[in-house]
Coordinates of C-alpha atoms and ligand atoms in Angstrom, one line a residue:
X1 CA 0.0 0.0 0.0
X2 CA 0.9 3.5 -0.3
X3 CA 1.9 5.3 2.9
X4 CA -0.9 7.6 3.8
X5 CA -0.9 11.2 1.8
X6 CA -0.1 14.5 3.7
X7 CA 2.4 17.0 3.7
X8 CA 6.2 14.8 3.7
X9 CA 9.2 16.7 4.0
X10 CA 12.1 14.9 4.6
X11 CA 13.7 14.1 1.7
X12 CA 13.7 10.2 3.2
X13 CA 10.1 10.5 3.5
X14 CA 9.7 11.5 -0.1
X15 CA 11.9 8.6 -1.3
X16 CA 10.3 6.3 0.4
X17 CA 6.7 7.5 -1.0
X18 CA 8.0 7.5 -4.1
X19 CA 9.5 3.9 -4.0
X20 CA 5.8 2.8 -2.7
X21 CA 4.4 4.4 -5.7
X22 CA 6.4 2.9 -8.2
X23 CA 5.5 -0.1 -6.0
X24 CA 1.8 0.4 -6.5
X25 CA 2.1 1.1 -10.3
X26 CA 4.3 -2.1 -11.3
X27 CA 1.5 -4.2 -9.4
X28 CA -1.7 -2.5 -10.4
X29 CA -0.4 -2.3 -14.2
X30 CA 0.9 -5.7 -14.4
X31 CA 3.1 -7.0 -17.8
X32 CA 3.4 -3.6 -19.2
X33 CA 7.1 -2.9 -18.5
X34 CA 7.8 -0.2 -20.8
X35 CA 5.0 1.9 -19.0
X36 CA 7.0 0.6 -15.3
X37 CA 10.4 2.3 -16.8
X38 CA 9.0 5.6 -18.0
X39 CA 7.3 5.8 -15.1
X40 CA 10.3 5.0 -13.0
X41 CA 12.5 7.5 -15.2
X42 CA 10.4 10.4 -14.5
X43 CA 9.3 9.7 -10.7
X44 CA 13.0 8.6 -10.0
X45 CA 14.0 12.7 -10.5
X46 CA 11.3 14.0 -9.0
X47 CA 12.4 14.2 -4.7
X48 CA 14.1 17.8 -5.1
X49 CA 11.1 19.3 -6.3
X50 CA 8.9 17.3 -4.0
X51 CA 10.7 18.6 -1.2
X52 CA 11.1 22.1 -2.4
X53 CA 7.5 22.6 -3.4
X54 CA 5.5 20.8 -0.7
X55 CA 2.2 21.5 -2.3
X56 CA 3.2 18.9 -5.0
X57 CA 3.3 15.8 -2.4
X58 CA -0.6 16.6 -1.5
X59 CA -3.6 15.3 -2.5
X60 CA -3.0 12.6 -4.3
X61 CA -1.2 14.6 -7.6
X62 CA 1.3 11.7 -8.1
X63 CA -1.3 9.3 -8.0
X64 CA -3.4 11.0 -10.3
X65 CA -0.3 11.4 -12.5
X66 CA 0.3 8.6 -13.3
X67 CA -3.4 7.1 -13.9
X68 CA -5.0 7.9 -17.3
X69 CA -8.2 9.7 -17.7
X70 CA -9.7 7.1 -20.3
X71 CA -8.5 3.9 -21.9
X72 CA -9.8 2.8 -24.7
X73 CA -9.3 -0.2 -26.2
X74 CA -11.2 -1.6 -29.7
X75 CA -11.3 -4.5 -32.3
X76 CA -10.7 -3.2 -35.6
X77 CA -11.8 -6.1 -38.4
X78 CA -10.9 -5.5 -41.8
X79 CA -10.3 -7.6 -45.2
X80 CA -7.1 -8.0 -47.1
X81 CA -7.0 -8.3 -50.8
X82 CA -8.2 -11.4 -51.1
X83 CA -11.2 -11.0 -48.9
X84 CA -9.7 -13.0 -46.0
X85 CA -10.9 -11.0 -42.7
X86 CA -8.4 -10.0 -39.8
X87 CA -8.8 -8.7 -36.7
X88 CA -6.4 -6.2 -34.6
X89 CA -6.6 -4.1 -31.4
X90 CA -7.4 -1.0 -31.2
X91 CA -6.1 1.5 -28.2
X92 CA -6.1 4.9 -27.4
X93 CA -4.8 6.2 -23.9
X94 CA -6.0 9.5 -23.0
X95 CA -3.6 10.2 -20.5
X96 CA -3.6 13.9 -19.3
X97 CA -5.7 17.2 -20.5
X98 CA -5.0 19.5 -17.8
X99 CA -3.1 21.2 -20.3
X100 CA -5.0 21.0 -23.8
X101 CA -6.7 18.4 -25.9
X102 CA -4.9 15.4 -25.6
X103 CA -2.6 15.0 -28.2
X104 CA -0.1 12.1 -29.0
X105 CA 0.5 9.5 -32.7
X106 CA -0.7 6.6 -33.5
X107 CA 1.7 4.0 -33.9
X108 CA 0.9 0.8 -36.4
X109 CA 3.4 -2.2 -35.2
X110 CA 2.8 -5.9 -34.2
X111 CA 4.3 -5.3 -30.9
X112 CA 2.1 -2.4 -29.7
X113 CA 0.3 -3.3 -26.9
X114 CA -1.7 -1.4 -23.7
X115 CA 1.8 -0.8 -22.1
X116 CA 3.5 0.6 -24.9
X117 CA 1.0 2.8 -25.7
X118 CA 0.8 4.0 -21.9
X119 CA 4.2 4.4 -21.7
X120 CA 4.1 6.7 -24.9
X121 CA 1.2 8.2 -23.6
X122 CA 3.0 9.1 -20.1
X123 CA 6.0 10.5 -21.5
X124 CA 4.0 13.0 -23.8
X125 CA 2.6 14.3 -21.3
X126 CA 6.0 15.9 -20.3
X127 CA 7.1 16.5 -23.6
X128 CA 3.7 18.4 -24.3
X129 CA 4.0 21.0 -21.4
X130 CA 7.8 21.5 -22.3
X131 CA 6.6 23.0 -25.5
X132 CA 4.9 25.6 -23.7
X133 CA 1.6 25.0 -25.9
X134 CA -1.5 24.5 -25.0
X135 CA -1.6 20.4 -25.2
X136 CA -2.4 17.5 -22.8
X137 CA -0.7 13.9 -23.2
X138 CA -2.2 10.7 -25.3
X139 CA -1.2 8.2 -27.1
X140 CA -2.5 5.5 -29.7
X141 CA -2.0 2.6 -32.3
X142 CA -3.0 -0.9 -33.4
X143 CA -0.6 -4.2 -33.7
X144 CA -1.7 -3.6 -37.3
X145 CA 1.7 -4.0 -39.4
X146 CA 1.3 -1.9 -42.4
X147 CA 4.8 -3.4 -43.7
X148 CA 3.7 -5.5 -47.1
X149 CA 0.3 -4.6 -47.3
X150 CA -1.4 -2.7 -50.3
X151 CA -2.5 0.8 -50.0
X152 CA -5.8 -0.9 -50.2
X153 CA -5.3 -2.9 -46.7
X154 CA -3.7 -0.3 -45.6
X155 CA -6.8 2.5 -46.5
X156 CA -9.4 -0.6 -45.2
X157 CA -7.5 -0.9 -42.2
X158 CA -7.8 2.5 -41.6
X159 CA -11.6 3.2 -41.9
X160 CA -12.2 0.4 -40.0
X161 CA -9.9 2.3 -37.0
X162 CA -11.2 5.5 -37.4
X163 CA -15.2 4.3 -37.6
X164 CA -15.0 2.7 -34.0
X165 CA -11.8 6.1 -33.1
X166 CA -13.7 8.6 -34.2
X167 CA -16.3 9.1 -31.6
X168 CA -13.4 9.9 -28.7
X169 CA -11.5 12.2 -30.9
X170 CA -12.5 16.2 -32.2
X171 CA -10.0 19.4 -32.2
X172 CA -10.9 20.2 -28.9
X173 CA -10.6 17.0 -27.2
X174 CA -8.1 14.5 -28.8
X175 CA -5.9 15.1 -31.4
X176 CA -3.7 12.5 -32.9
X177 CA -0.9 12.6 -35.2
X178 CA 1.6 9.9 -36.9
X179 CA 4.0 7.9 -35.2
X180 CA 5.6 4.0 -36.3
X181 CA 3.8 2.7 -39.5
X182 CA 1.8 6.0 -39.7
X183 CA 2.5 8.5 -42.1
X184 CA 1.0 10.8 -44.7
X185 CA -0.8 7.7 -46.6
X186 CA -2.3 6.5 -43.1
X187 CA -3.6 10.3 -41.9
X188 CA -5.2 10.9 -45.2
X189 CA -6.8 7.9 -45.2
X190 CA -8.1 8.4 -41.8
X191 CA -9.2 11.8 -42.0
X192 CA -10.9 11.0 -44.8
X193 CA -13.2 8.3 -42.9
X194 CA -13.5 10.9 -39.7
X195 CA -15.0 13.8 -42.2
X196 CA -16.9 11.2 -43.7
X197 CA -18.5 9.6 -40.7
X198 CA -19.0 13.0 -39.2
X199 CA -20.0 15.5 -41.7
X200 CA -17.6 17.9 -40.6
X201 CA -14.6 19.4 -41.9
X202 CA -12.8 19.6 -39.0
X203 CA -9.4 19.9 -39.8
X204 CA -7.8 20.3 -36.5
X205 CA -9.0 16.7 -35.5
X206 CA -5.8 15.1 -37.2
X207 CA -2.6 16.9 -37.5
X208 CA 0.5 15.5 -40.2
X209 CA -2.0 16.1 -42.9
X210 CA -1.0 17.3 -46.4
X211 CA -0.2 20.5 -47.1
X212 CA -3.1 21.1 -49.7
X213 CA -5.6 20.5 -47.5
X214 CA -4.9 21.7 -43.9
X215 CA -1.5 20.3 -43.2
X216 CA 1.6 22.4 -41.6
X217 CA 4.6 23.0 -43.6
X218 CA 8.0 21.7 -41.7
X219 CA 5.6 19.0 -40.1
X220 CA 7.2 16.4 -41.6
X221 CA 11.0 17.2 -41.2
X222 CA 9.9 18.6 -37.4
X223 CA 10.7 15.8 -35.3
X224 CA 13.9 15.3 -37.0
X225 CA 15.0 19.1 -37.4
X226 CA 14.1 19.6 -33.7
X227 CA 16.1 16.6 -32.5
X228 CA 19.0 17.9 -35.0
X229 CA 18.9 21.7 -33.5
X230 CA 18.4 20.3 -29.6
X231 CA 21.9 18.4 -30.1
X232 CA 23.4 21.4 -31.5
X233 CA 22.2 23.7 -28.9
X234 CA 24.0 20.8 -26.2
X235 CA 27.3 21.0 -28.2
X236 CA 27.0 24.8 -27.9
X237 CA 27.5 24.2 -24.4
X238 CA 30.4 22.2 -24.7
X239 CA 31.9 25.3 -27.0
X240 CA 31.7 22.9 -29.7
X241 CA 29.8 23.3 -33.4
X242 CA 27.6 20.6 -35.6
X243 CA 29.2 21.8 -38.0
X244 CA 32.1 18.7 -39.4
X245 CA 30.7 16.5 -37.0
X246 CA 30.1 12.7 -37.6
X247 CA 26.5 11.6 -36.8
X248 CA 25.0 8.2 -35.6
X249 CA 21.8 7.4 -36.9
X250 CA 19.6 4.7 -36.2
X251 CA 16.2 4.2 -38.3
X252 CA 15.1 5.2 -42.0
X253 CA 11.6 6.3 -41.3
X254 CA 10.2 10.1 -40.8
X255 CA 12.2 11.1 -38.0
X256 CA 16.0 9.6 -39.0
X257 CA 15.2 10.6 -42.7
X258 CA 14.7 14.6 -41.5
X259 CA 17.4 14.1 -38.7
X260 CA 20.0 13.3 -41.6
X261 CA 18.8 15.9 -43.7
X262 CA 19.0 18.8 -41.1
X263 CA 22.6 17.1 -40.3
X264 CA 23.7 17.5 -43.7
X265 CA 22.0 21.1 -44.2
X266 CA 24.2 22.3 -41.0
X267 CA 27.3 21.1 -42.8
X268 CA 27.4 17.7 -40.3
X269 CA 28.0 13.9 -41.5
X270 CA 25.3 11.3 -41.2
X271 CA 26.8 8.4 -42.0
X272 CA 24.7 5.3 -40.8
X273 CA 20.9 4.5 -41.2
X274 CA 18.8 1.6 -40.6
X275 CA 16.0 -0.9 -40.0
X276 CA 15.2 -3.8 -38.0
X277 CA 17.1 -6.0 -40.7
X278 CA 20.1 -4.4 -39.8
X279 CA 22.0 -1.1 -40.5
X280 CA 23.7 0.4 -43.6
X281 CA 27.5 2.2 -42.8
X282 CA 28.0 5.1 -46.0
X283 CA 31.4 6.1 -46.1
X284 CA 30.1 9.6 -48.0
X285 CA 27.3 10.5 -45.9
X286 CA 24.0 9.4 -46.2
X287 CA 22.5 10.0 -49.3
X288 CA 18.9 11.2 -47.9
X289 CA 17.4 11.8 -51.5
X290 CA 18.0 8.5 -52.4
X291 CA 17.6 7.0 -49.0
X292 CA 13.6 9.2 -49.4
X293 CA 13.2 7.5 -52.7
X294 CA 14.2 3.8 -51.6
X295 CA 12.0 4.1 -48.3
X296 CA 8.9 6.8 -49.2
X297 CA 8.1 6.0 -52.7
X298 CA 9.5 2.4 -53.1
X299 CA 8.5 1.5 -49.8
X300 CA 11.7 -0.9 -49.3
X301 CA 14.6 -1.4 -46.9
X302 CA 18.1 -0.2 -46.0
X303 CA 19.3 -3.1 -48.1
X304 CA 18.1 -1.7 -50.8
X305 CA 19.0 1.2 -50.4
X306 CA 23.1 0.2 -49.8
X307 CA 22.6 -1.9 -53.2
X308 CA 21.5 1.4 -55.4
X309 CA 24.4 3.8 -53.5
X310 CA 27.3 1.7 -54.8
X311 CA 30.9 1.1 -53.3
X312 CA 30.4 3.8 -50.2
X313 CA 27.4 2.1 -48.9
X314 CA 28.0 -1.6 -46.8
X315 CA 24.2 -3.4 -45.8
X316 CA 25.6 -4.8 -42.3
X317 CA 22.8 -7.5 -41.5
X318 CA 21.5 -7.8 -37.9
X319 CA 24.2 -5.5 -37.1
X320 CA 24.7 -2.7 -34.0
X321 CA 24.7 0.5 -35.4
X322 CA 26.0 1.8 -32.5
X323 CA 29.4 -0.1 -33.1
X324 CA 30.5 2.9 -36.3
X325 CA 32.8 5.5 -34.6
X326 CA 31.1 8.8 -34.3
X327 CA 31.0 12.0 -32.7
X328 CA 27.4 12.2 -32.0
X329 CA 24.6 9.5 -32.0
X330 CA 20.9 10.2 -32.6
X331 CA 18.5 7.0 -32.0
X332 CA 15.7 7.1 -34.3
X333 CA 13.9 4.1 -34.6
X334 CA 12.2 2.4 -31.3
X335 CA 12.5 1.8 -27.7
X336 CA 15.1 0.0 -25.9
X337 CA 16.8 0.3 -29.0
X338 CA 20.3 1.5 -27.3
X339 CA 21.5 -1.2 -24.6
X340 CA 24.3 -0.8 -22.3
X341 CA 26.7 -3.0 -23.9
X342 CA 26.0 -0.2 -27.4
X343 CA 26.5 2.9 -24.7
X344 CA 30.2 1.3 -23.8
X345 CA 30.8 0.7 -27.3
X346 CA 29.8 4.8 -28.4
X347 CA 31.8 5.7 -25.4
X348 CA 34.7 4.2 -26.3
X349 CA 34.9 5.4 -30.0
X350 CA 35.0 8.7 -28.0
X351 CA 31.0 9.8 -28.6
X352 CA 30.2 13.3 -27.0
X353 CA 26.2 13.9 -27.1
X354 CA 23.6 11.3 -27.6
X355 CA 20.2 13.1 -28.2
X356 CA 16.7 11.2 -28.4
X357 CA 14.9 11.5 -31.7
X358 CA 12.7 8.0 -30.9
X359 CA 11.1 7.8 -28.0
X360 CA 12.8 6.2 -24.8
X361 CA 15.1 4.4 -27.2
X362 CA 18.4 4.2 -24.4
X363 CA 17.7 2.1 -21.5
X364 CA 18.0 3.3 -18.1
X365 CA 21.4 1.4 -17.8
X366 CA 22.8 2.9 -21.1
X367 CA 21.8 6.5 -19.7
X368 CA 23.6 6.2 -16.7
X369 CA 26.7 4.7 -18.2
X370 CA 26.2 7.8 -20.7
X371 CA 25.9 10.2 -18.3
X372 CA 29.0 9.0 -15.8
X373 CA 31.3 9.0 -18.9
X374 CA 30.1 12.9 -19.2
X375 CA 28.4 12.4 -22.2
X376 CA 25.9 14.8 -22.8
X377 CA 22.3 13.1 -22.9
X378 CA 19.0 14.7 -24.6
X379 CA 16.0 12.7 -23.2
X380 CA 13.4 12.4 -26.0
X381 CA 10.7 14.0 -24.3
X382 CA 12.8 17.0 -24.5
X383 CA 14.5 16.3 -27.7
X384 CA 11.7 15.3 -30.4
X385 CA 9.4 17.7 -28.9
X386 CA 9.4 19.3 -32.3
X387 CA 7.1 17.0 -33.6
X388 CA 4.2 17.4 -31.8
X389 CA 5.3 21.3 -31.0
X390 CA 4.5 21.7 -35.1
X391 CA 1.8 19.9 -34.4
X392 CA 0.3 22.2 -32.6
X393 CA 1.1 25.1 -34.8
X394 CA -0.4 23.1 -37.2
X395 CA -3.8 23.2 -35.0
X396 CA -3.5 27.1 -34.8
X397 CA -3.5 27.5 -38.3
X398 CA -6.6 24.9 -38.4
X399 CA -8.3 27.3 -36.0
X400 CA -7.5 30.3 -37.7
X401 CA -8.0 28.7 -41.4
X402 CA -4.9 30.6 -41.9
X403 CA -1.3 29.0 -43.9
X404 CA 1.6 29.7 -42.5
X405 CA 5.3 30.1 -44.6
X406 CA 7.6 27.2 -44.4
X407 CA 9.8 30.0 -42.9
X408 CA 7.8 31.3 -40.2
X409 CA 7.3 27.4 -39.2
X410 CA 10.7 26.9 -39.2
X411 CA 11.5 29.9 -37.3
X412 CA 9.0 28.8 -34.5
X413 CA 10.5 25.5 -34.5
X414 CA 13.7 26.8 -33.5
X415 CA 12.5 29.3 -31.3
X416 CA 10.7 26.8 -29.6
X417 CA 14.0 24.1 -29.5
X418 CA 15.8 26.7 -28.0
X419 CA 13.7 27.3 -25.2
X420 CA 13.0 23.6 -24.2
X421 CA 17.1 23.7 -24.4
X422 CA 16.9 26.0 -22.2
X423 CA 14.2 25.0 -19.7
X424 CA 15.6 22.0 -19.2
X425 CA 19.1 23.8 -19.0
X426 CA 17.9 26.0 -16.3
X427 CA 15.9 23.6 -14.2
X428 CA 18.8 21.1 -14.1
X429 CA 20.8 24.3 -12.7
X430 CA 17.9 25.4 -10.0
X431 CA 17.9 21.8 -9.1
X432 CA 21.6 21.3 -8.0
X433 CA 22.2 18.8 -11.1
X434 CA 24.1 21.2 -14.0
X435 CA 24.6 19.3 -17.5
X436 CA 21.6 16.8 -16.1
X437 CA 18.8 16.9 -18.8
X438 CA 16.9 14.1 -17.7
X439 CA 16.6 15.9 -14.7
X440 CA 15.7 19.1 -16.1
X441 CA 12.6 17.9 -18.6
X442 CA 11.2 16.0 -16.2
X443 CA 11.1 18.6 -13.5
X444 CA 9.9 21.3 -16.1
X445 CA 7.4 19.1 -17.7
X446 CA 5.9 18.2 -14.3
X447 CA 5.4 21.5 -12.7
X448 CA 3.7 23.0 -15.3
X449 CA 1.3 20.0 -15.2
X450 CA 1.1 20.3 -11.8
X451 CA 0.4 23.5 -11.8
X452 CA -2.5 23.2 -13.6
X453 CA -3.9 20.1 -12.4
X454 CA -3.9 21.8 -8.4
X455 CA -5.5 24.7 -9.9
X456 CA -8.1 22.5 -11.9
X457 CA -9.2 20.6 -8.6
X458 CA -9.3 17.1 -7.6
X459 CA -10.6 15.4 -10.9
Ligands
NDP501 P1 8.6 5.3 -39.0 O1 7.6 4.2 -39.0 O2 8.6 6.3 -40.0 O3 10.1 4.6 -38.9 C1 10.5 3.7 -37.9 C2 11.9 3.2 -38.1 O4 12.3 2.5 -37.0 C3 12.0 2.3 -39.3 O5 13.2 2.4 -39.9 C4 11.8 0.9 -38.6 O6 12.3 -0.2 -39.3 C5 12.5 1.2 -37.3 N1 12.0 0.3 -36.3 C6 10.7 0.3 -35.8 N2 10.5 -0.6 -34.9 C7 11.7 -1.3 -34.8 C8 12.1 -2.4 -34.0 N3 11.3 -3.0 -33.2 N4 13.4 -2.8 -34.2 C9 14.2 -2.1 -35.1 N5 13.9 -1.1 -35.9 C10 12.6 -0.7 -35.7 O7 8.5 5.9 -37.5 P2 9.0 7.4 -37.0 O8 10.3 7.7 -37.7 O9 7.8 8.3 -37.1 O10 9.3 7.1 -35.5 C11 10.5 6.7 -35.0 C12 10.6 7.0 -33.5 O11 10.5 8.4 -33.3 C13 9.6 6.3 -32.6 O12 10.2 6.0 -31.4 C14 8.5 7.4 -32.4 O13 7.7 7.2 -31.3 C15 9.4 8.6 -32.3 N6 8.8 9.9 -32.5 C16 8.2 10.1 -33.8 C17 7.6 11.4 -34.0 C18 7.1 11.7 -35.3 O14 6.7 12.9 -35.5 N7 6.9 10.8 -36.3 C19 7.6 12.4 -32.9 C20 8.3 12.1 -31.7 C21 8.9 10.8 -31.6 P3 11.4 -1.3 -39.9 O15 10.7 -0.7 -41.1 O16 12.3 -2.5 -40.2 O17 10.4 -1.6 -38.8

C-alpha cells in the first residue's frame, strides 16, 4: 500500500513515497514494462522538487499522474486483398488534458500493446507541457503491421480504426498525429473516414496532414530538425559546433530521414541509417534523397537502399549501429533500441552527445553509463518535442483557417527548441544537477502539469 498522503518533508520520506508508488504502479499495471520504466524514469528525479514545493506531495497529484483519464481499447476487423478477414486491437490512452486536448501518434506495429502505448502516452505528457503549448498527453496505435500490405489494406484498415476512433476524438478534445507505420498515406486515409462519418470538416482533429488541405509545412522534417537543432544547442554548451561532426543514426523512417537531412543542411556527417534487418554504414554520408526514394516512394529497406548507392554504402545484416565510430549519435527508430553494452561501445569510440529522436530508445542502464562518462544526454521528451510542438502550430493555423510560410514554421521550430534547451538547462541548474537533462525535462514538464492540475481541482 501506499503510505498515507499529507504533507512529507524529509527528503527520506519522499523517497520512500516514491519507491511505494512505483510499487503500486508495477502491481496495479501488471506485464506492461515499458510503461514501469517511463514511469520509474520520471518519478526517480522527482524528490528535489517534491521537497522544495510541498504543495506537489498533496492530494494525491502523483497518483493522479500517473493514472489515465480514459483507456480505450477496440477491435478493428478488416479484409485483405483477397477478402480474408483480420482482426487487430485497437487503443487509445488519454492520458492527461489538464493542459490542452490530448494529443499524441498513433503507432501501427505488431508489438504495440496497452503498455506501450501507456508508456508513450506518459511520457507526452512531459514533452507536451515543455513545449509551452496549449496540449495535454495521449497516445494511440493498433498491432496492425502496415509493412507488405497494399495501399488498399492499408486505406481498409484505416476506416475500419477511425469508424470505432472517431467518436473519442474532435479538435478540442483528442488530437492524434503519426507515429511508427503512420505516415501521410495512413492520416489521409483516416481523416478521410473521420469527415466522412461526421459531416464535418474539421481539420484540427488530425494533425501531419498534407499541405493542400490543412497540413503544416515543416511538419514532416519537425521531429527530425528539432532533434537535430536540440543536439546542437547541447554541443554549444560544450563550446563545440555541428558543424564537421560525424553523426550516428539509427532508423530510416520520418524522424531519422529529416534528422540526416537537417545534419547535412548544417554542414554535419550522417553516416549510418537503418532498419530492424540491420544497419547500412556510408562512407560519403548518407545520401537522404536516395535514401527518401528507396523508403517513401518504393517503400523498401536499407538493403536496398546500400545496393543502389554503390561502393560507399555496406548493408551490415542484424548489425549494432552503435558499433561505427562517431562524434554524436541520434537513436531514431524504437524503444530500448540502445543497450548498455551499445552505450560502452559509443563511449569508447569517443561519442560526446547522444540526443533522443525515438522515444525512450536508451535504457536506463545505457543512460547512466552515458551520463557518468560525461556524455551529454537529450531525453526524447525533451529532444523530439518538435514534432508534436508543429503539431500544434499546425492546430493554430486549423483554428485560424490561416497557412503559415515554411519560414515562419521553421522559425517557431527553432525558437521553440531553444527554449525547451533551455528550460531543461535551467531547471537542471535550480535543481543542484548542471549538465543533467533528464533531470531538467522531467522537473519542467511536471510543474507545469502540476500547476494546472492543483488549480483544476481534484478530478
Ligand atoms: P517510422 O515508422 O517512419 O520509422 C520507424 C523506423 O524505425 C523504421 O526504420 C523501422 O524499421 C525502425 N523500427 C521500428 N521498430 C523497430 C524495431 N522494433 N526494431 C528495429 N527497428 C525498428 O516511425 P517514425 O520515424 O515516425 O518514429 C521513430 C521513433 O520516433 C519512434 O520511437 C517514435 O515514437 C518517435 N517519434 C516520432 C515522432 C514523429 O513525429 N513521427 C515524434 C516524436 C517521436 P522497420 O521498417 O524495419 O520496422
Amino acid at each position: 500500500m501506499v503510505p498515507e498522503r499529507g504533507h512529507v518533508t524529509t527528503r527520506t520520506a519522499i523517497q520512500a513515497r516514491l519507491d511505494a508508488l512505483r510499487d503500486e504502479i508495477e502491481r496495479r499495471n501488471p506485464a506492461q514494462p515499458e510503461f514501469h520504466q517511463a514511469v520509474r524514469e520520471v518519478l526517480d528525479t522527482l524528490a528535489p522538487v517534491l521537497a522544495a514545493r510541498p504543495e506537489y506531495a498533496d492530494p494525491g497529484l502523483l497518483e493522479r499522474l500517473v493514472e489515465p483519464e480514459r483507456q480505450i481499447i477496440f477491435r478493428v476487423p478488416w479484409q485483405d486483398d483477397h477478402g480474408r478477414v483480420h482482426v487487430n486491437r485497437g487503443f487509445r490512452v488519454e492520458f492527461n488534458s489538464a493542459l490542452g486536448p490530448y494529443k499524441g501518434g498513433l503507432r501501427f506495429h505488431p508489438s504495440v500493446d496497452l503498455g506501450i502505448i501507456k508508456f508513450l502516452g506518459f511520457e507526452q505528457i512531459f514533452k507536451n507541457a515543455l513545449t509551452g503549448l496549449g496540449i495535454g498527453g495521449g497516445k494511440g496505435g493498433s498491432d496492425f503491421d502496415p509493412h507488405g500490405r497494399s495501399d488498399a489494406e492499408v486505406m481498409r484498415f484505416c476506416q475500419s480504426f477511425m469508424t470505432e476512433l472517431h467518436r473519442h476524438l474532435g479538435e478540442h478534445t483528442d488530437v492524434p498525429a503519426g507515429d511508427i507505420g503512420v505516415g501521410g498515406r495512413e492520416i489521409g486515409y483516416l481523416f478521410g473516414q473521420y469527415r466522412r462519418i461526421t459531416n464535418r470538416w474539421e481539420a484540427g482533429v488530425l494533425t501531419g496532414k498534407g499541405t493542400g488541405w490543412g497540413g503544416s509545412a515543416v511538419r514532416p522534417e519537425a521531429t527530425g530538425y528539432g532533434n537535430v537543432l536540440f543536439a546542437a544547442a547541447m554541443l554549444r554548451e560544450r563550446g563545440e559546433d555541428l558543424e564537421g561532426q560525424t553523426v550516428v543514426v539509427s532508423g530510416s523512417g520520418n524522424v531519422a530521414i529529416y534528422t540526416m537531412e537537417k545534419l547535412h543542411a548544417l554542414g554535419a556527417n550522417p553516416l549510418t541509417c537503418s532498419d530492424s534487418s540491420g544497419y547500412v554504414v556510408d562512407d560519403k554520408g548518407v545520401d537522404v534523397e536516395l535514401l527518401k526514394q528507396v523508403k517513401e516512394v518504393e517503400r523498401g529497406r536499407v538493403s536496398d537502399y546500400a545496393e543502389r548507392r554503390g561502393a560507399s554504402a555496406t548493408f551490415v545484416p542484424g548489425g549494432r549501429v552503435w558499433e561505427v565510430p562517431a562524434d554524436v549519435a541520434l537513436p531514431s527508430a524504437t524503444q530500448n533500441e540502445l543497450g548498455e553494452q551499445d552505450a560502452a561501445t559509443l563511449v569508447r569510440n569517443g561519442v560526446k552527445v547522444v540526443s533522443e529522436g525515438a522515444n525512450m530508445p536508451a535504457t536506463p542502464e545505457a543512460v547512466r553509463l552515458l551520463r557518468q562518462a560525461g556524455v551529454s544526454f537529450g531525453p526524447g521528451k525533451a529532444a523530439n518535442a518538435g514534432g508534436v510542438a508543429v503539431s500544434a502550430l499546425e492546430m493554430a493555423q486549423n483554428h485560424s483557417r490561416t497557412t503559415w510560410s515554411r519560414q515562419k514554421v521553421e522559425e517557431e521550430l527553432a525558437r521553440i527548441m531553444g527554449d525547451i534547451h533551455r528550460t531543461c538547462h535551467e531547471t537542471a541548474e535550480r535543481y543542484g544537477v548542471p549538465g543533467d537533462y533528464v533531470t531538467g525535462a522531467n522537473i519542467a514538464g511536471f510543474e507545469r502539469v502540476a500547476d494546472a492540475m492543483i488549480a483544476q481541482g481534484v478530478i
